[in-house]
PDB file of C-alpha atoms in Angstrom:
ATOM      1  CA  MET A   1      -2.395  72.826  56.798  1.00  0.00           C
ATOM      2  CA  THR A   2      -5.444  71.441  54.961  1.00  0.00           C
ATOM      3  CA  ASN A   3      -5.369  68.190  56.872  1.00  0.00           C
ATOM      4  CA  ASN A   4      -4.982  69.977  60.262  1.00  0.00           C
ATOM      5  CA  ALA A   5      -7.912  72.167  59.523  1.00  0.00           C
ATOM      6  CA  HIS A   6     -10.263  69.269  59.237  1.00  0.00           C
ATOM      7  CA  THR A   7      -9.130  67.586  62.403  1.00  0.00           C
ATOM      8  CA  PRO A   8     -11.435  69.322  64.965  1.00  0.00           C
ATOM      9  CA  SER A   9     -14.492  68.501  62.814  1.00  0.00           C
ATOM     10  CA  LYS A  10     -13.707  64.803  62.788  1.00  0.00           C
ATOM     11  CA  LYS A  11     -13.249  64.840  66.588  1.00  0.00           C
ATOM     12  CA  ILE A  12     -16.613  66.432  67.046  1.00  0.00           C
ATOM     13  CA  LYS A  13     -18.209  63.749  64.769  1.00  0.00           C
ATOM     14  CA  SER A  14     -16.462  60.906  66.757  1.00  0.00           C
ATOM     15  CA  LYS A  15     -17.735  62.408  69.920  1.00  0.00           C
ATOM     16  CA  LYS A  16     -21.274  62.656  68.683  1.00  0.00           C
ATOM     17  CA  SER A  17     -21.063  59.007  67.403  1.00  0.00           C
ATOM     18  CA  LEU A  18     -19.788  57.817  70.772  1.00  0.00           C
ATOM     19  CA  THR A  19     -22.547  59.575  72.707  1.00  0.00           C
ATOM     20  CA  TRP A  20     -25.239  58.087  70.448  1.00  0.00           C
ATOM     21  CA  PHE A  21     -23.746  54.597  70.711  1.00  0.00           C
ATOM     22  CA  SER A  22     -23.509  54.875  74.490  1.00  0.00           C
ATOM     23  CA  SER A  23     -27.199  55.891  74.795  1.00  0.00           C
ATOM     24  CA  PHE A  24     -28.066  53.009  72.391  1.00  0.00           C
ATOM     25  CA  LEU A  25     -26.336  50.689  74.917  1.00  0.00           C
ATOM     26  CA  ILE A  26     -27.943  51.918  77.857  1.00  0.00           C
ATOM     27  CA  ILE A  27     -31.374  51.628  76.327  1.00  0.00           C
ATOM     28  CA  VAL A  28     -30.636  48.042  75.121  1.00  0.00           C
ATOM     29  CA  GLY A  29     -29.412  47.249  78.802  1.00  0.00           C
ATOM     30  CA  ILE A  30     -32.563  48.604  80.348  1.00  0.00           C
ATOM     31  CA  ILE A  31     -34.807  46.562  78.034  1.00  0.00           C
ATOM     32  CA  SER A  32     -32.799  43.462  78.556  1.00  0.00           C
ATOM     33  CA  SER A  33     -32.903  43.797  82.288  1.00  0.00           C
ATOM     34  CA  PHE A  34     -36.639  44.422  82.247  1.00  0.00           C
ATOM     35  CA  SER A  35     -37.135  41.253  80.042  1.00  0.00           C
ATOM     36  CA  VAL A  36     -35.130  39.303  82.462  1.00  0.00           C
ATOM     37  CA  TRP A  37     -37.072  40.505  85.370  1.00  0.00           C
ATOM     38  CA  ILE A  38     -40.414  39.671  83.654  1.00  0.00           C
ATOM     39  CA  PHE A  39     -39.537  36.076  82.826  1.00  0.00           C
ATOM     40  CA  THR A  40     -37.695  35.253  86.169  1.00  0.00           C
ATOM     41  CA  LYS A  41     -39.695  37.049  88.839  1.00  0.00           C
ATOM     42  CA  PRO A  42     -41.602  34.620  91.223  1.00  0.00           C
ATOM     43  CA  ALA A  43     -45.030  33.796  90.052  1.00  0.00           C
ATOM     44  CA  VAL A  44     -47.823  35.503  91.892  1.00  0.00           C
ATOM     45  CA  VAL A  45     -49.797  33.106  93.953  1.00  0.00           C
ATOM     46  CA  ASN A  46     -53.291  33.870  95.185  1.00  0.00           C
ATOM     47  CA  SER A  47     -52.539  32.455  98.626  1.00  0.00           C
ATOM     48  CA  ASP A  48     -54.418  34.984 100.724  1.00  0.00           C
ATOM     49  CA  ALA A  49     -57.987  34.156  99.786  1.00  0.00           C
ATOM     50  CA  THR A  50     -59.858  31.995 102.158  1.00  0.00           C
ATOM     51  CA  PRO A  51     -61.602  29.173 100.416  1.00  0.00           C
ATOM     52  CA  ALA A  52     -65.093  29.878  99.128  1.00  0.00           C
ATOM     53  CA  GLY A  53     -67.725  29.141 101.672  1.00  0.00           C
ATOM     54  CA  PHE A  54     -65.534  29.820 104.758  1.00  0.00           C
ATOM     55  CA  SER A  55     -64.642  33.023 106.413  1.00  0.00           C
ATOM     56  CA  MET A  56     -61.509  32.227 108.546  1.00  0.00           C
ATOM     57  CA  GLN A  57     -58.397  30.140 107.941  1.00  0.00           C
ATOM     58  CA  GLY A  58     -55.321  29.382 109.905  1.00  0.00           C
ATOM     59  CA  VAL A  59     -52.270  27.256 110.199  1.00  0.00           C
ATOM     60  CA  ALA A  60     -50.735  24.534 112.376  1.00  0.00           C
ATOM     61  CA  ILE A  61     -47.291  25.319 113.660  1.00  0.00           C
ATOM     62  CA  ASN A  62     -45.935  21.892 114.289  1.00  0.00           C
ATOM     63  CA  GLN A  63     -42.290  23.003 114.783  1.00  0.00           C
ATOM     64  CA  PRO A  64     -42.268  26.267 116.563  1.00  0.00           C
ATOM     65  CA  SER A  65     -38.443  25.797 117.031  1.00  0.00           C
ATOM     66  CA  SER A  66     -38.243  26.777 113.336  1.00  0.00           C
ATOM     67  CA  TYR A  67     -38.627  30.578 112.736  1.00  0.00           C
ATOM     68  CA  VAL A  68     -42.025  31.553 111.565  1.00  0.00           C
ATOM     69  CA  ASP A  69     -42.815  35.116 110.402  1.00  0.00           C
ATOM     70  CA  TYR A  70     -46.384  35.382 112.036  1.00  0.00           C
ATOM     71  CA  SER A  71     -46.825  38.917 110.734  1.00  0.00           C
ATOM     72  CA  ASN A  72     -46.321  37.712 107.257  1.00  0.00           C
ATOM     73  CA  LEU A  73     -48.946  35.009 107.878  1.00  0.00           C
ATOM     74  CA  ALA A  74     -51.478  37.736 109.205  1.00  0.00           C
ATOM     75  CA  ASN A  75     -50.789  39.964 106.094  1.00  0.00           C
ATOM     76  CA  ASN A  76     -51.559  37.030 103.886  1.00  0.00           C
ATOM     77  CA  GLY A  77     -55.052  36.000 105.013  1.00  0.00           C
ATOM     78  CA  ILE A  78     -54.372  33.829 107.950  1.00  0.00           C
ATOM     79  CA  ASN A  79     -56.525  34.480 111.050  1.00  0.00           C
ATOM     80  CA  PHE A  80     -55.501  31.896 113.549  1.00  0.00           C
ATOM     81  CA  ALA A  81     -52.455  29.619 114.513  1.00  0.00           C
ATOM     82  CA  TYR A  82     -52.177  26.592 116.409  1.00  0.00           C
ATOM     83  CA  ILE A  83     -48.805  26.158 118.102  1.00  0.00           C
ATOM     84  CA  ALA A  84     -47.464  22.701 119.080  1.00  0.00           C
ATOM     85  CA  ALA A  85     -46.605  22.570 122.833  1.00  0.00           C
ATOM     86  CA  THR A  86     -46.074  19.107 124.346  1.00  0.00           C
ATOM     87  CA  THR A  87     -46.191  15.351 123.510  1.00  0.00           C
ATOM     88  CA  GLY A  88     -47.399  12.939 126.341  1.00  0.00           C
ATOM     89  CA  ASP A  89     -45.342  13.704 129.387  1.00  0.00           C
ATOM     90  CA  SER A  90     -41.800  13.543 127.826  1.00  0.00           C
ATOM     91  CA  PHE A  91     -41.303  16.244 125.183  1.00  0.00           C
ATOM     92  CA  THR A  92     -41.792  19.845 125.084  1.00  0.00           C
ATOM     93  CA  GLU A  93     -41.397  22.589 122.302  1.00  0.00           C
ATOM     94  CA  ASP A  94     -38.809  24.906 123.868  1.00  0.00           C
ATOM     95  CA  ASN A  95     -39.911  27.875 121.868  1.00  0.00           C
ATOM     96  CA  TYR A  96     -43.586  27.637 122.497  1.00  0.00           C
ATOM     97  CA  GLN A  97     -43.731  30.533 124.758  1.00  0.00           C
ATOM     98  CA  THR A  98     -41.831  32.766 122.304  1.00  0.00           C
ATOM     99  CA  SER A  99     -44.012  31.597 119.351  1.00  0.00           C
ATOM    100  CA  TYR A 100     -47.255  32.115 121.349  1.00  0.00           C
ATOM    101  CA  LYS A 101     -46.142  35.694 122.096  1.00  0.00           C
ATOM    102  CA  ARG A 102     -45.120  36.539 118.544  1.00  0.00           C
ATOM    103  CA  ALA A 103     -48.316  35.055 117.190  1.00  0.00           C
ATOM    104  CA  GLU A 104     -50.384  37.195 119.412  1.00  0.00           C
ATOM    105  CA  ALA A 105     -48.382  40.239 118.602  1.00  0.00           C
ATOM    106  CA  ALA A 106     -49.304  39.695 115.041  1.00  0.00           C
ATOM    107  CA  SER A 107     -53.044  39.784 116.052  1.00  0.00           C
ATOM    108  CA  LEU A 108     -53.520  36.107 115.185  1.00  0.00           C
ATOM    109  CA  LYS A 109     -56.050  34.180 117.338  1.00  0.00           C
ATOM    110  CA  VAL A 110     -53.870  31.397 119.050  1.00  0.00           C
ATOM    111  CA  GLY A 111     -54.525  27.873 120.053  1.00  0.00           C
ATOM    112  CA  THR A 112     -52.397  25.189 121.838  1.00  0.00           C
ATOM    113  CA  LEU A 113     -51.768  21.852 120.243  1.00  0.00           C
ATOM    114  CA  GLN A 114     -50.819  18.753 122.421  1.00  0.00           C
ATOM    115  CA  THR A 115     -49.982  15.380 120.977  1.00  0.00           C
ATOM    116  CA  TYR A 116     -51.528  12.486 122.684  1.00  0.00           C
ATOM    117  CA  ASP A 117     -49.553   9.423 124.027  1.00  0.00           C
ATOM    118  CA  SER A 118     -51.547   6.294 124.842  1.00  0.00           C
ATOM    119  CA  THR A 119     -48.648   4.920 126.941  1.00  0.00           C
ATOM    120  CA  THR A 120     -49.107   7.799 129.704  1.00  0.00           C
ATOM    121  CA  ASP A 121     -52.049   8.209 131.940  1.00  0.00           C
ATOM    122  CA  ALA A 122     -54.385  11.133 131.209  1.00  0.00           C
ATOM    123  CA  SER A 123     -53.761  13.049 134.399  1.00  0.00           C
ATOM    124  CA  THR A 124     -49.924  12.971 133.932  1.00  0.00           C
ATOM    125  CA  GLN A 125     -50.335  14.204 130.358  1.00  0.00           C
ATOM    126  CA  ALA A 126     -52.642  16.992 131.330  1.00  0.00           C
ATOM    127  CA  GLN A 127     -50.349  18.160 134.216  1.00  0.00           C
ATOM    128  CA  TYR A 128     -47.295  18.134 131.847  1.00  0.00           C
ATOM    129  CA  LEU A 129     -49.118  20.465 129.487  1.00  0.00           C
ATOM    130  CA  ILE A 130     -50.278  22.657 132.346  1.00  0.00           C
ATOM    131  CA  ASN A 131     -46.820  22.934 133.738  1.00  0.00           C
ATOM    132  CA  HIS A 132     -45.237  23.798 130.418  1.00  0.00           C
ATOM    133  CA  VAL A 133     -47.825  26.361 129.158  1.00  0.00           C
ATOM    134  CA  GLY A 134     -49.463  27.643 132.226  1.00  0.00           C
ATOM    135  CA  ASN A 135     -52.430  29.855 131.255  1.00  0.00           C
ATOM    136  CA  GLN A 136     -51.031  30.683 127.786  1.00  0.00           C
ATOM    137  CA  VAL A 137     -53.357  28.320 125.981  1.00  0.00           C
ATOM    138  CA  GLY A 138     -54.865  30.908 123.760  1.00  0.00           C
ATOM    139  CA  GLN A 139     -58.450  31.808 122.698  1.00  0.00           C
ATOM    140  CA  LEU A 140     -59.193  28.699 120.704  1.00  0.00           C
ATOM    141  CA  PRO A 141     -60.060  25.291 121.941  1.00  0.00           C
ATOM    142  CA  ILE A 142     -57.228  23.046 122.968  1.00  0.00           C
ATOM    143  CA  ALA A 143     -56.306  20.794 120.165  1.00  0.00           C
ATOM    144  CA  ILE A 144     -55.114  17.303 120.822  1.00  0.00           C
ATOM    145  CA  SER A 145     -53.394  15.516 117.919  1.00  0.00           C
ATOM    146  CA  VAL A 146     -54.230  11.797 117.779  1.00  0.00           C
ATOM    147  CA  ALA A 147     -52.458   9.242 115.590  1.00  0.00           C
ATOM    148  CA  SER A 148     -54.000   6.048 114.480  1.00  0.00           C
ATOM    149  CA  ARG A 149     -51.468   3.884 116.359  1.00  0.00           C
ATOM    150  CA  GLN A 150     -52.432   5.637 119.566  1.00  0.00           C
ATOM    151  CA  ILE A 151     -55.969   4.220 119.713  1.00  0.00           C
ATOM    152  CA  SER A 152     -55.470   0.531 119.320  1.00  0.00           C
ATOM    153  CA  THR A 153     -57.519  -0.491 122.181  1.00  0.00           C
ATOM    154  CA  ARG A 154     -60.552   0.661 124.009  1.00  0.00           C
ATOM    155  CA  SER A 155     -58.348   1.784 127.081  1.00  0.00           C
ATOM    156  CA  ASP A 156     -56.341   4.036 124.597  1.00  0.00           C
ATOM    157  CA  LYS A 157     -59.661   5.584 123.720  1.00  0.00           C
ATOM    158  CA  GLU A 158     -61.005   6.031 127.304  1.00  0.00           C
ATOM    159  CA  ARG A 159     -57.612   7.537 128.359  1.00  0.00           C
ATOM    160  CA  LEU A 160     -58.025  10.118 125.510  1.00  0.00           C
ATOM    161  CA  ALA A 161     -61.580  10.902 126.775  1.00  0.00           C
ATOM    162  CA  GLU A 162     -60.292  11.258 130.324  1.00  0.00           C
ATOM    163  CA  LEU A 163     -57.601  13.686 129.034  1.00  0.00           C
ATOM    164  CA  ILE A 164     -60.197  15.792 127.184  1.00  0.00           C
ATOM    165  CA  THR A 165     -62.299  16.006 130.455  1.00  0.00           C
ATOM    166  CA  ILE A 166     -59.361  17.051 132.604  1.00  0.00           C
ATOM    167  CA  LEU A 167     -58.358  19.809 130.192  1.00  0.00           C
ATOM    168  CA  ASN A 168     -61.879  21.052 129.840  1.00  0.00           C
ATOM    169  CA  ASP A 169     -62.313  21.340 133.672  1.00  0.00           C
ATOM    170  CA  HIS A 170     -58.951  22.886 134.235  1.00  0.00           C
ATOM    171  CA  TYR A 171     -59.083  25.622 131.642  1.00  0.00           C
ATOM    172  CA  ASN A 172     -62.870  25.954 131.438  1.00  0.00           C
ATOM    173  CA  LYS A 173     -62.628  25.689 127.754  1.00  0.00           C
ATOM    174  CA  SER A 174     -63.353  23.024 125.033  1.00  0.00           C
ATOM    175  CA  ALA A 175     -60.852  20.657 123.463  1.00  0.00           C
ATOM    176  CA  ILE A 176     -60.892  19.230 119.946  1.00  0.00           C
ATOM    177  CA  ILE A 177     -59.302  16.247 118.388  1.00  0.00           C
ATOM    178  CA  TYR A 178     -56.776  16.796 115.534  1.00  0.00           C
ATOM    179  CA  THR A 179     -56.863  13.687 113.337  1.00  0.00           C
ATOM    180  CA  THR A 180     -58.015  11.834 110.305  1.00  0.00           C
ATOM    181  CA  PRO A 181     -61.392  10.585 109.178  1.00  0.00           C
ATOM    182  CA  ASP A 182     -60.343   7.086 109.957  1.00  0.00           C
ATOM    183  CA  VAL A 183     -59.487   7.704 113.484  1.00  0.00           C
ATOM    184  CA  GLN A 184     -62.565   9.979 113.879  1.00  0.00           C
ATOM    185  CA  LYS A 185     -64.697   6.981 112.961  1.00  0.00           C
ATOM    186  CA  ARG A 186     -62.860   4.588 115.326  1.00  0.00           C
ATOM    187  CA  LEU A 187     -63.399   7.061 118.282  1.00  0.00           C
ATOM    188  CA  SER A 188     -66.989   7.623 117.633  1.00  0.00           C
ATOM    189  CA  THR A 189     -68.002   4.566 119.882  1.00  0.00           C
ATOM    190  CA  VAL A 190     -66.163   6.019 122.921  1.00  0.00           C
ATOM    191  CA  ILE A 191     -66.072   9.903 122.434  1.00  0.00           C
ATOM    192  CA  SER A 192     -69.382  11.540 121.213  1.00  0.00           C
ATOM    193  CA  GLN A 193     -69.537  15.134 122.419  1.00  0.00           C
ATOM    194  CA  THR A 194     -65.950  16.415 121.423  1.00  0.00           C
ATOM    195  CA  LYS A 195     -65.592  18.057 118.071  1.00  0.00           C
ATOM    196  CA  TYR A 196     -62.892  17.544 115.501  1.00  0.00           C
ATOM    197  CA  TRP A 197     -60.221  19.221 113.582  1.00  0.00           C
ATOM    198  CA  LEU A 198     -60.289  16.976 110.527  1.00  0.00           C
ATOM    199  CA  VAL A 199     -57.195  16.251 108.435  1.00  0.00           C
ATOM    200  CA  GLU A 200     -59.096  15.824 105.082  1.00  0.00           C
ATOM    201  CA  ASP A 201     -56.936  17.502 102.382  1.00  0.00           C
ATOM    202  CA  ASN A 202     -60.240  18.794 100.850  1.00  0.00           C
ATOM    203  CA  LEU A 203     -63.370  20.713 101.940  1.00  0.00           C
ATOM    204  CA  LYS A 204     -66.113  18.065 101.499  1.00  0.00           C
ATOM    205  CA  ASN A 205     -66.789  16.980 104.960  1.00  0.00           C
ATOM    206  CA  THR A 206     -68.489  19.962 106.632  1.00  0.00           C
ATOM    207  CA  ALA A 207     -70.371  17.885 109.135  1.00  0.00           C
ATOM    208  CA  LYS A 208     -71.095  20.089 112.213  1.00  0.00           C
ATOM    209  CA  GLU A 209     -68.791  17.932 114.402  1.00  0.00           C
ATOM    210  CA  ASN A 210     -65.917  19.117 112.251  1.00  0.00           C
ATOM    211  CA  GLN A 211     -65.082  22.497 113.873  1.00  0.00           C
ATOM    212  CA  PHE A 212     -61.881  22.854 111.699  1.00  0.00           C
ATOM    213  CA  ILE A 213     -60.927  21.217 108.491  1.00  0.00           C
ATOM    214  CA  GLN A 214     -57.268  21.020 107.268  1.00  0.00           C
ATOM    215  CA  TYR A 215     -57.695  21.245 103.595  1.00  0.00           C
ATOM    216  CA  SER A 216     -53.961  21.273 102.550  1.00  0.00           C
ATOM    217  CA  GLU A 217     -50.738  19.930 104.170  1.00  0.00           C
ATOM    218  CA  ASP A 218     -48.614  22.388 102.111  1.00  0.00           C
ATOM    219  CA  HIS A 219     -50.707  25.309 101.068  1.00  0.00           C
ATOM    220  CA  THR A 220     -48.595  28.324  99.836  1.00  0.00           C
ATOM    221  CA  ILE A 221     -48.977  31.460 101.909  1.00  0.00           C
ATOM    222  CA  GLY A 222     -47.507  34.726 100.633  1.00  0.00           C
ATOM    223  CA  THR A 223     -45.581  35.373  97.580  1.00  0.00           C
ATOM    224  CA  GLY A 224     -41.924  35.699  96.365  1.00  0.00           C
ATOM    225  CA  LEU A 225     -39.133  35.284  98.955  1.00  0.00           C
ATOM    226  CA  LYS A 226     -41.667  35.290 101.823  1.00  0.00           C
ATOM    227  CA  ALA A 227     -43.788  32.540 100.473  1.00  0.00           C
ATOM    228  CA  ILE A 228     -44.064  29.557 102.800  1.00  0.00           C
ATOM    229  CA  LYS A 229     -45.857  26.204 102.619  1.00  0.00           C
ATOM    230  CA  MET A 230     -47.784  25.152 105.754  1.00  0.00           C
ATOM    231  CA  PRO A 231     -50.634  22.942 106.810  1.00  0.00           C
ATOM    232  CA  THR A 232     -53.565  25.151 106.411  1.00  0.00           C
ATOM    233  CA  SER A 233     -57.078  24.830 107.773  1.00  0.00           C
ATOM    234  CA  VAL A 234     -60.442  26.638 107.824  1.00  0.00           C
ATOM    235  CA  PHE A 235     -62.892  27.137 110.512  1.00  0.00           C
ATOM    236  CA  ASN A 236     -66.112  25.416 109.718  1.00  0.00           C
ATOM    237  CA  GLY A 237     -68.564  28.249 110.713  1.00  0.00           C
ATOM    238  CA  THR A 238     -69.314  31.864 110.530  1.00  0.00           C
ATOM    239  CA  ARG A 239     -67.080  34.786 111.474  1.00  0.00           C
ATOM    240  CA  LYS A 240     -69.379  35.477 114.440  1.00  0.00           C
ATOM    241  CA  GLN A 241     -69.107  31.928 115.596  1.00  0.00           C
ATOM    242  CA  PHE A 242     -65.169  32.182 115.322  1.00  0.00           C
ATOM    243  CA  GLU A 243     -65.069  35.140 117.534  1.00  0.00           C
ATOM    244  CA  GLU A 244     -67.140  33.462 120.141  1.00  0.00           C
ATOM    245  CA  ILE A 245     -65.342  30.156 120.187  1.00  0.00           C
ATOM    246  CA  LYS A 246     -63.333  29.137 123.194  1.00  0.00           C
TER     247      LYS A 246
END
């Protein structure tokens, strides 16, 4: 009888011990989970700040066939996007129109990017771009990407100059040359009035002919799972000048 009388008391003590131990395990689990989150969460990158001394920055979308979250770009300090459209008279980016509309829907200022091909005459290249994009060339100057190998001769440079003139006249808007400092120097004897989008990987060359400057080939935009590395540029002028550009 004596042993049976003490049984309920032992059960109560066991339940209390179990409850306390369970609570202890839960607390330890919460602390451990928090510690793991602290040490493994993605590092915060200050990618939304436009470089000091400049008011607007944007990206070059060289492969619009790949999905780009334009709203994410707009939410992380990007103001404009240049979208690749054509190369010479033989290659078009199939998703240009879709990318163009999505960039505009994200309230980005949009520009068209054409790649120059010195083996094709200027009028043919211009018409190829016109046929592909129509009037959807955006609010920014048309950008013509020029590689060093495409300006080996004076004829190559003159053909480029003619292409610029045709596009200027057709769209009643300016064109800029998207290239390196070396190509810019080599073009200076033939092309003098056109401005440049300089691929410099720094922000030192702010000469007035450099309307845009690409300061990074793989700048990180956004944070966490939505972070993306893209060629990023600044507009070399004031916000008011950017709003007035065409």
